[in-house]
Coordinates of C-alpha atoms in Angstrom, one line a residue:
Chain U
M1 CA -5.6 37.4 8.3
S2 CA -3.7 36.8 11.7
I3 CA -0.1 35.7 11.5
K4 CA 1.5 32.3 11.2
Y5 CA 4.4 30.6 12.2
T6 CA 6.6 27.5 11.3
N7 CA 8.4 24.8 13.5
D8 CA 11.7 26.5 12.5
H9 CA 10.7 30.1 13.9
E10 CA 9.7 31.3 10.6
W11 CA 6.5 33.5 10.8
A12 CA 4.2 34.6 8.1
K13 CA 1.3 37.4 7.7
E14 CA -1.0 38.9 4.5
D15 CA -0.4 42.4 3.7
G16 CA -1.8 43.5 0.7
G17 CA -2.0 40.6 -1.5
V18 CA 1.3 39.5 -0.8
Y19 CA 2.7 37.9 2.0
V20 CA 5.7 39.4 4.9
I21 CA 7.9 36.8 5.8
G22 CA 10.5 37.0 9.0
I23 CA 11.8 35.3 11.9
S24 CA 10.2 35.3 15.4
A25 CA 10.6 37.1 18.4
H26 CA 11.5 34.0 20.4
A27 CA 14.0 33.0 17.2
A28 CA 15.8 36.6 17.7
E29 CA 16.4 36.2 21.6
Q30 CA 17.9 32.4 21.0
L31 CA 20.0 33.6 18.7
G32 CA 21.8 36.0 20.4
D33 CA 22.9 39.7 18.5
V34 CA 22.6 39.3 14.9
V35 CA 25.3 40.6 12.6
F36 CA 24.5 39.3 9.4
V37 CA 21.5 39.0 7.6
E38 CA 21.3 37.7 3.6
L39 CA 18.3 37.5 1.9
P40 CA 17.0 36.3 -2.1
E41 CA 16.9 38.1 -4.5
V42 CA 13.7 39.7 -6.1
G43 CA 12.3 37.5 -8.5
K44 CA 13.7 34.3 -7.0
T45 CA 11.7 31.5 -6.4
F46 CA 11.4 28.9 -3.3
A47 CA 9.5 26.0 -2.6
K48 CA 7.8 25.5 1.1
G49 CA 11.1 24.4 3.3
D50 CA 13.4 25.5 0.9
D51 CA 17.2 27.6 2.6
M52 CA 15.7 31.5 1.5
A53 CA 18.2 33.3 3.9
V54 CA 20.5 33.5 6.3
V55 CA 20.8 34.9 9.7
E56 CA 24.3 35.2 11.9
S57 CA 24.8 35.7 15.5
V58 CA 28.5 36.4 17.0
K59 CA 28.7 32.8 17.1
A60 CA 26.3 30.6 14.9
A61 CA 24.8 31.1 11.3
S62 CA 21.5 29.8 10.7
D63 CA 19.3 29.1 8.0
V64 CA 16.2 30.5 7.3
Y65 CA 13.6 28.4 5.6
A66 CA 10.8 29.5 3.0
P67 CA 7.9 28.9 5.3
I68 CA 5.5 28.9 1.8
S69 CA 5.8 28.5 -1.6
G70 CA 6.5 31.6 -3.6
E71 CA 8.4 34.0 -5.5
V72 CA 10.3 36.9 -4.0
V73 CA 8.8 40.5 -4.6
E74 CA 10.4 42.5 -2.2
V75 CA 13.6 42.2 0.6
N76 CA 14.2 44.3 3.7
Q77 CA 17.4 46.0 2.9
S78 CA 17.1 47.5 6.3
V79 CA 17.9 44.6 8.0
V80 CA 20.9 43.8 5.4
D81 CA 22.4 47.3 6.4
E82 CA 21.5 46.6 10.1
P83 CA 21.1 43.5 11.1
A84 CA 21.0 44.9 14.7
K85 CA 17.0 45.7 14.1
V86 CA 16.3 41.8 14.2
N87 CA 16.6 41.6 18.0
E88 CA 14.6 44.5 18.1
D89 CA 11.7 44.5 16.3
A90 CA 11.5 40.9 14.5
M91 CA 8.1 40.9 13.9
G92 CA 7.7 44.1 13.1
A93 CA 10.3 46.4 10.8
A94 CA 13.2 43.7 10.9
W95 CA 10.6 41.9 8.1
F96 CA 12.6 39.1 5.5
V97 CA 11.5 39.6 2.4
K98 CA 7.2 39.6 0.6
L99 CA 6.2 36.5 -1.0
K100 CA 4.4 36.0 -3.6
A101 CA 2.5 32.8 -2.8
S102 CA 2.2 30.4 -5.2
N103 CA -0.1 28.0 -3.1
P104 CA -1.7 30.5 -0.4
G105 CA -3.1 26.8 1.4
E106 CA -0.2 26.3 2.6
L107 CA -0.8 28.9 5.7
D108 CA -3.3 26.5 6.7
E109 CA -0.3 24.0 7.9
M110 CA 1.1 26.3 9.8
M111 CA 0.6 27.6 13.5
D112 CA -1.0 30.1 15.1
E113 CA 0.0 32.9 17.4
A114 CA -1.4 30.4 20.7
A115 CA 0.4 27.2 18.8
Y116 CA 3.2 28.6 18.5
K117 CA 4.0 30.2 22.0
E118 CA 3.0 26.8 23.0
F119 CA 5.4 25.5 21.0
A120 CA 8.4 28.1 21.4
E121 CA 7.8 27.3 25.0
N122 CA 8.3 23.6 24.9
S123 CA 11.4 23.7 22.2
Chain I
M1 CA 23.6 13.5 29.4
S2 CA 24.0 16.6 31.5
D3 CA 24.4 14.2 34.7
T4 CA 28.0 13.4 33.6
L5 CA 29.0 16.7 32.8
L6 CA 31.8 18.6 35.3
K7 CA 30.8 21.2 37.2
T8 CA 33.5 24.1 38.1
P9 CA 32.8 25.5 41.5
L10 CA 30.6 28.7 40.0
H11 CA 28.4 26.3 38.9
A12 CA 25.7 27.7 40.9
L13 CA 26.4 31.2 40.7
H14 CA 26.4 31.1 36.7
Q15 CA 23.0 29.6 36.7
S16 CA 21.7 31.9 39.4
L17 CA 23.0 34.7 36.8
G18 CA 21.0 33.5 34.3
A19 CA 23.6 32.0 32.0
K20 CA 22.9 30.0 29.1
M21 CA 25.4 26.8 29.9
A22 CA 26.4 24.4 27.5
P23 CA 28.7 21.4 27.6
F24 CA 32.2 22.8 26.9
A25 CA 35.6 20.7 27.6
G26 CA 32.9 18.0 29.4
Y27 CA 32.0 20.7 31.8
D28 CA 28.1 22.7 31.9
M29 CA 30.1 26.0 31.3
P30 CA 28.4 29.4 30.6
V31 CA 28.3 30.5 27.2
Q32 CA 26.4 33.8 27.6
Y33 CA 25.0 36.0 30.1
P34 CA 21.6 37.9 30.2
L35 CA 24.1 40.9 28.5
G36 CA 24.4 38.4 25.5
V37 CA 28.0 38.0 23.5
L38 CA 28.0 40.8 21.3
K39 CA 28.2 43.3 24.7
E40 CA 29.8 40.8 26.8
H41 CA 32.9 40.9 24.6
L42 CA 32.3 44.9 24.4
H43 CA 32.1 45.4 27.9
T44 CA 35.7 43.8 28.2
R45 CA 37.6 45.9 25.9
E46 CA 35.8 48.4 27.2
K47 CA 36.1 48.1 30.9
A48 CA 36.6 44.6 32.9
G49 CA 34.9 41.2 32.2
L50 CA 35.5 38.5 35.1
F51 CA 35.6 34.6 33.5
D52 CA 35.2 31.8 34.8
V53 CA 37.9 29.2 33.2
S54 CA 38.1 26.6 36.0
H55 CA 37.6 23.7 34.0
M56 CA 41.3 24.7 32.8
G57 CA 44.4 22.2 34.3
Q58 CA 46.2 23.2 36.8
A59 CA 48.8 21.3 38.0
S60 CA 52.4 21.7 39.6
L61 CA 55.9 19.0 38.1
V62 CA 57.8 19.0 41.1
G63 CA 61.6 17.6 41.5
S64 CA 64.5 18.1 43.3
D65 CA 65.6 21.4 41.8
H66 CA 64.6 23.8 38.9
E67 CA 67.4 21.9 36.6
T68 CA 66.0 18.8 36.7
T69 CA 62.2 19.6 36.5
A70 CA 63.1 21.7 33.5
S71 CA 65.0 19.6 32.2
A72 CA 62.7 17.1 32.0
L73 CA 59.7 19.3 30.9
E74 CA 61.7 20.3 28.4
T75 CA 62.3 16.6 26.8
L76 CA 58.5 17.5 25.9
V77 CA 58.4 21.0 24.6
P78 CA 60.4 23.0 22.8
G79 CA 59.8 26.2 25.1
E80 CA 63.3 27.7 27.0
I81 CA 62.4 26.2 30.7
K82 CA 65.5 26.7 32.4
K83 CA 66.2 29.8 31.4
L84 CA 62.3 31.1 33.0
G85 CA 63.0 33.2 35.5
V86 CA 61.4 32.7 39.0
G87 CA 58.2 34.6 38.7
R88 CA 57.3 34.2 35.1
Q89 CA 55.5 32.4 33.2
R90 CA 55.8 31.2 29.5
L91 CA 53.4 29.7 27.0
T92 CA 54.9 26.8 25.1
V93 CA 53.4 23.5 23.4
L94 CA 53.3 20.0 24.3
L95 CA 54.3 17.6 21.3
N96 CA 54.1 15.0 20.3
D97 CA 56.7 12.4 18.6
K98 CA 55.6 13.5 15.2
G99 CA 55.8 17.8 15.8
G100 CA 52.3 17.6 16.1
I101 CA 50.7 19.5 18.9
L102 CA 49.3 17.8 21.9
D103 CA 48.1 21.2 23.7
D104 CA 49.4 24.6 24.5
L105 CA 50.3 25.5 27.6
M106 CA 51.2 27.9 30.3
V107 CA 54.5 27.2 32.3
S108 CA 55.7 29.6 35.4
R109 CA 58.5 28.9 37.5
T110 CA 57.5 29.2 41.5
E111 CA 59.6 30.4 44.1
T112 CA 60.0 26.8 45.2
D113 CA 62.9 25.3 43.8
G114 CA 62.0 22.5 41.3
R115 CA 58.2 23.5 41.0
L116 CA 57.0 24.2 37.8
N117 CA 53.1 25.3 37.6
I118 CA 51.6 24.8 34.5
V119 CA 48.0 25.4 33.1
V120 CA 46.6 23.0 30.1
N121 CA 43.2 23.7 28.5
G122 CA 40.5 21.8 30.0
A123 CA 39.4 19.5 26.7
C124 CA 42.6 18.0 26.5
K125 CA 44.1 17.9 30.4
E126 CA 43.1 13.8 30.9
N127 CA 45.2 13.4 27.5
D128 CA 47.9 15.8 28.9
F129 CA 48.3 14.6 32.3
A130 CA 48.7 11.4 30.9
Y131 CA 50.9 11.9 28.7
L132 CA 53.0 13.8 31.4
N133 CA 52.9 10.9 33.4
E134 CA 53.9 8.1 31.1
R135 CA 56.5 10.5 29.7
L136 CA 58.3 12.1 32.7
P137 CA 61.3 10.5 34.5
A138 CA 60.9 9.2 38.1
D139 CA 62.3 11.6 39.9
V140 CA 60.2 14.0 38.3
K141 CA 56.3 14.3 39.6
L142 CA 52.8 15.5 38.5
E143 CA 50.7 16.7 40.9
R144 CA 47.1 17.7 39.8
F145 CA 45.2 20.4 40.9
D146 CA 42.0 19.2 40.0
A147 CA 39.9 21.2 43.4
R148 CA 41.1 24.6 42.7
G149 CA 39.0 27.1 40.6
L150 CA 40.7 29.3 38.0
L151 CA 39.2 32.9 37.4
A152 CA 40.4 35.6 34.5
L153 CA 39.4 39.5 34.8
Q154 CA 40.7 40.9 31.2
G155 CA 39.9 44.3 29.9
P156 CA 41.4 47.9 30.4
K157 CA 39.9 48.4 34.0
A158 CA 41.4 45.0 35.5
A159 CA 44.4 46.1 37.0
E160 CA 42.5 49.2 38.7
V161 CA 39.6 46.7 39.8
L162 CA 41.9 43.9 41.3
A163 CA 43.9 46.4 43.0
K164 CA 41.0 47.8 45.3
H165 CA 41.1 44.4 47.0
A166 CA 45.1 43.6 46.3
P167 CA 47.3 46.5 45.8
D168 CA 50.2 44.6 44.6
A169 CA 48.5 43.4 41.5
A170 CA 48.7 46.6 39.5
D171 CA 52.7 46.3 40.3
I172 CA 52.8 42.6 38.2
K173 CA 54.0 42.9 34.9
F174 CA 52.8 40.6 31.7
M175 CA 53.4 36.8 31.8
S176 CA 54.7 37.2 35.8
F177 CA 52.8 36.3 38.9
A178 CA 52.8 36.5 42.5
E179 CA 50.8 35.0 45.7
M180 CA 48.9 37.6 47.9
M181 CA 46.1 37.9 49.1
I182 CA 42.7 39.5 47.6
G183 CA 40.9 40.8 50.7
D184 CA 40.9 37.6 53.1
I185 CA 41.5 34.8 50.4
A186 CA 44.5 33.3 49.0
A187 CA 45.4 33.7 45.5
V188 CA 47.9 33.2 42.4
V189 CA 48.5 36.2 40.7
T190 CA 49.1 36.1 37.2
R191 CA 49.1 38.9 34.0
G192 CA 48.2 37.9 31.0
G193 CA 44.7 36.5 29.5
Y194 CA 43.4 35.2 26.1
T195 CA 41.8 38.4 25.2
G196 CA 44.6 40.8 24.5
E197 CA 43.3 42.9 26.4
D198 CA 45.4 43.7 29.8
G199 CA 44.3 41.6 32.9
F200 CA 45.2 38.8 34.9
E201 CA 44.1 35.1 36.3
I202 CA 44.0 33.9 39.3
S203 CA 43.7 30.7 41.0
I204 CA 41.8 30.1 44.5
A205 CA 41.2 27.2 46.4
G206 CA 37.9 25.7 44.9
E207 CA 36.4 27.0 47.9
D208 CA 37.3 30.5 47.4
T209 CA 36.4 30.6 44.0
E210 CA 32.4 31.9 44.4
K211 CA 33.5 34.4 46.9
L212 CA 36.0 35.9 45.2
A213 CA 33.5 36.0 41.8
R214 CA 31.1 37.7 43.9
L215 CA 33.9 39.9 45.3
L216 CA 34.9 41.0 41.7
L217 CA 31.2 41.2 40.0
S218 CA 30.5 43.6 43.1
D219 CA 32.5 46.3 41.1
A220 CA 30.5 48.7 39.0
D221 CA 32.9 47.8 35.9
V222 CA 32.6 44.1 36.1
E223 CA 30.4 41.5 33.8
P224 CA 30.4 38.3 33.9
I225 CA 31.3 36.9 30.4
G226 CA 30.8 33.8 28.9
L227 CA 33.0 31.4 26.6
G228 CA 31.0 33.0 23.6
A229 CA 32.4 36.2 24.1
R230 CA 36.0 34.7 25.1
D231 CA 35.9 32.8 21.7
S232 CA 35.8 36.2 19.8
L233 CA 38.2 38.1 21.7
R234 CA 40.4 35.5 21.3
L235 CA 39.8 35.6 17.6
E236 CA 40.3 39.2 17.5
A237 CA 43.8 38.9 19.6
G238 CA 44.8 36.0 16.7
M239 CA 44.9 33.6 19.7
C240 CA 44.8 30.1 19.1
L241 CA 42.0 27.8 20.2
Y242 CA 43.2 24.0 20.7
G243 CA 41.4 21.7 18.8
H244 CA 40.5 24.2 16.2
D245 CA 43.6 25.9 15.0
L246 CA 46.0 23.6 16.5
N247 CA 46.0 20.0 16.8
E248 CA 48.3 16.8 16.7
E249 CA 48.8 17.5 13.3
T250 CA 50.1 21.1 13.3
S251 CA 53.3 21.7 14.7
P252 CA 54.5 25.1 16.0
V253 CA 55.8 26.8 12.9
E254 CA 52.8 26.1 10.5
G255 CA 50.8 27.5 13.6
N256 CA 52.8 30.6 13.4
I257 CA 54.0 30.3 17.1
A258 CA 57.5 29.9 16.7
F259 CA 57.8 31.7 19.2
T260 CA 56.5 29.0 22.2
I261 CA 59.9 27.5 20.3
G262 CA 62.7 29.0 22.7
K263 CA 66.0 30.1 20.9
R264 CA 68.6 27.6 22.6
R265 CA 66.3 24.7 21.6
R266 CA 65.7 25.8 17.9
A267 CA 69.7 24.8 17.5
E268 CA 69.7 22.5 20.3
G269 CA 66.9 20.1 19.6
G270 CA 65.7 17.5 22.1
F271 CA 62.2 18.0 22.0
P272 CA 59.6 15.3 20.7
G273 CA 59.3 16.3 16.4
A274 CA 62.7 18.2 16.4
D275 CA 64.0 16.7 13.2
R276 CA 60.4 17.9 11.9
I277 CA 60.4 21.5 13.3
Q278 CA 63.8 22.3 13.1
K279 CA 63.2 21.9 9.1
E280 CA 60.5 23.9 9.0
L281 CA 62.5 26.4 11.2
A282 CA 65.0 26.2 8.2
D283 CA 63.4 26.1 4.9
G284 CA 60.0 27.1 6.0
P285 CA 56.8 24.8 6.8
S286 CA 54.8 24.0 3.5
R287 CA 51.2 26.2 5.1
L288 CA 51.2 28.8 8.1
R289 CA 48.3 30.2 10.1
V290 CA 47.4 33.1 9.0
G291 CA 44.6 36.0 9.5
I292 CA 42.4 36.8 7.1
L293 CA 39.6 38.9 6.4
P294 CA 36.8 38.6 4.4
E295 CA 36.1 41.9 2.6
G296 CA 32.2 42.0 2.7
R297 CA 30.2 41.4 5.7
A298 CA 29.1 37.5 5.7
P299 CA 31.2 36.0 8.5
A300 CA 33.2 32.8 6.9
R301 CA 33.6 30.3 9.9
E302 CA 35.4 27.4 10.7
G303 CA 35.7 24.5 7.4
A304 CA 35.1 27.1 5.0
E305 CA 37.5 26.1 2.3
I306 CA 40.3 29.2 1.0
Q307 CA 41.1 29.1 -2.5
S308 CA 43.3 31.3 -4.3
A309 CA 42.3 34.1 -6.3
D310 CA 42.5 31.8 -9.1
G311 CA 39.9 29.2 -7.6
E312 CA 42.6 26.6 -6.3
K313 CA 41.7 25.2 -2.9
I314 CA 45.1 26.5 -0.8
G315 CA 43.6 25.8 2.5
V316 CA 40.5 26.3 5.4
V317 CA 39.3 28.4 7.5
T318 CA 39.9 27.0 11.4
S319 CA 38.3 29.8 13.2
G320 CA 36.4 32.7 12.1
G321 CA 33.3 35.1 12.8
F322 CA 31.8 38.3 13.6
G323 CA 34.5 40.4 15.6
P324 CA 32.8 42.7 17.4
T325 CA 35.4 45.3 18.0
V326 CA 36.7 45.0 14.4
G327 CA 32.7 45.4 13.5
G328 CA 32.5 43.3 10.5
P329 CA 34.0 39.4 10.1
V330 CA 37.8 38.2 11.2
A331 CA 38.7 34.4 10.7
M332 CA 42.4 32.7 10.8
G333 CA 43.1 29.5 8.8
Y334 CA 46.0 27.5 7.3
V335 CA 47.5 28.6 3.6
D336 CA 49.9 27.4 1.3
T337 CA 53.1 28.9 2.5
A338 CA 53.3 30.6 -1.0
Q339 CA 49.6 32.9 -0.4
A340 CA 50.5 33.5 3.3
A341 CA 51.7 37.0 2.7
S342 CA 49.9 39.9 4.5
G343 CA 47.4 41.6 1.7
T344 CA 47.4 38.6 -0.8
N345 CA 43.5 37.7 -2.3
I346 CA 41.8 35.0 -1.7
Q347 CA 38.2 33.8 -1.6
L348 CA 36.5 32.2 0.9
I349 CA 33.6 29.1 0.4
V350 CA 30.7 30.1 2.0
R351 CA 27.7 28.1 1.4
G352 CA 28.8 27.6 -2.3
K353 CA 29.9 31.0 -2.6
A354 CA 33.1 33.0 -3.3
L355 CA 33.5 35.5 -1.1
A356 CA 36.6 37.8 -1.7
A357 CA 38.8 38.2 1.3
K358 CA 42.7 39.0 2.3
V359 CA 45.7 37.8 4.3
A360 CA 45.7 40.2 7.2
D361 CA 48.2 40.3 10.1
M362 CA 46.8 39.5 13.5
P363 CA 45.8 40.5 16.1
F364 CA 43.1 42.2 14.6
A365 CA 42.4 44.0 17.3
Q366 CA 45.4 45.1 19.8
H367 CA 47.1 44.3 21.9
R368 CA 46.8 45.9 25.5
Y369 CA 49.5 44.2 27.9
F370 CA 51.2 45.7 30.8
R371 CA 54.9 45.7 30.6
G372 CA 55.5 47.7 33.1

């Protein structure tokens, strides 16, 4: 399946039965240089919309919300170690967590690439 | 909303340089340029950065002679103004009757007998000027220079860059100033700034501001720097941001800027709130602004509660963030004086979690001033 986005600039993409979650390249650009990322522990469960992670630039801290409900099965320690990766490859290597979805139907409520592009341009 | 914001003489230039603009002190100001806060910060420490600080309040206090003007100002500030030398600048604070700080300001003594120049914070200037007009005696007048521009050129290359257009600038010592031509632009050039680096603050006519900015930006070593990096630079330099680290409740002793109180004035008093301030000088204040180094990587920002190692609330963070030169989080805040010694273990409450931190000496990034 294709990549999906939330109004809060998270993305989710299915990969081998779990969902990879990150923040959009647009969000990373708006934040500016990322200097700190805090990720949840493996095994933690979230409902859609819960505070799940934190990303901070020099100036400000932003919450990252769970785009779908589920359990954290893997976190990307490399973005914690090198937060600047978020600015370099937000949509790829700088993913945040992998979630086992408890309600995959929630993906249907998210925006597709074209809809998000339009949303980001107008927000 | 944006219709009501004021614009500095560089507004159009900021936009043409691709700045992200935001309201600050009633002005539409550049927060960052395409380079970004982190690189702007590092560039300033490595080479030179140009800051538009035209939102700040420039004015003169004018009396019949220096004694008259200095005496009048000394009734409102605790600084030694009478003995301020011609061509010298000093930081002091405007006090309310409770000894709280209404603003921090720079005071310079010009060659014209009886004329002191002042520079106050943009966000405070209307209140400051109203207070000065209300409190100054009739024989000392406030003259505002609302139309003038003010640029700061900061960084280890600042002197070399400015000297290409104004050779005499290189000889000015820290906290001194001189009038000179920069190319064909008449300027008042003061050595100092708000980054901890060597540098200058340059006052020019409003209509010359863009021309001077373009001249300085044409140098390969100079980048335009926004308010975002201005804040991280001054935080690493251990300097206060009024309205955050200082306010109408805090005294200069609590604010750990007792150097703004002159030696003679400590004994004589004669400034607003002198009773409180002299008592704090003698007995120590109950709280003190200190530097804070969080031990992990998570920044603690303004408003974060400070606890003792035992979990008791002892204060609050007033500025905090990531220090690009330090390469980690830095902060400052007020703590109970008993916990204010450098090296004291404390905790910062960030998103409900207690983070280990230590009280630390400031500045976090070494000052590099030119003292001649």
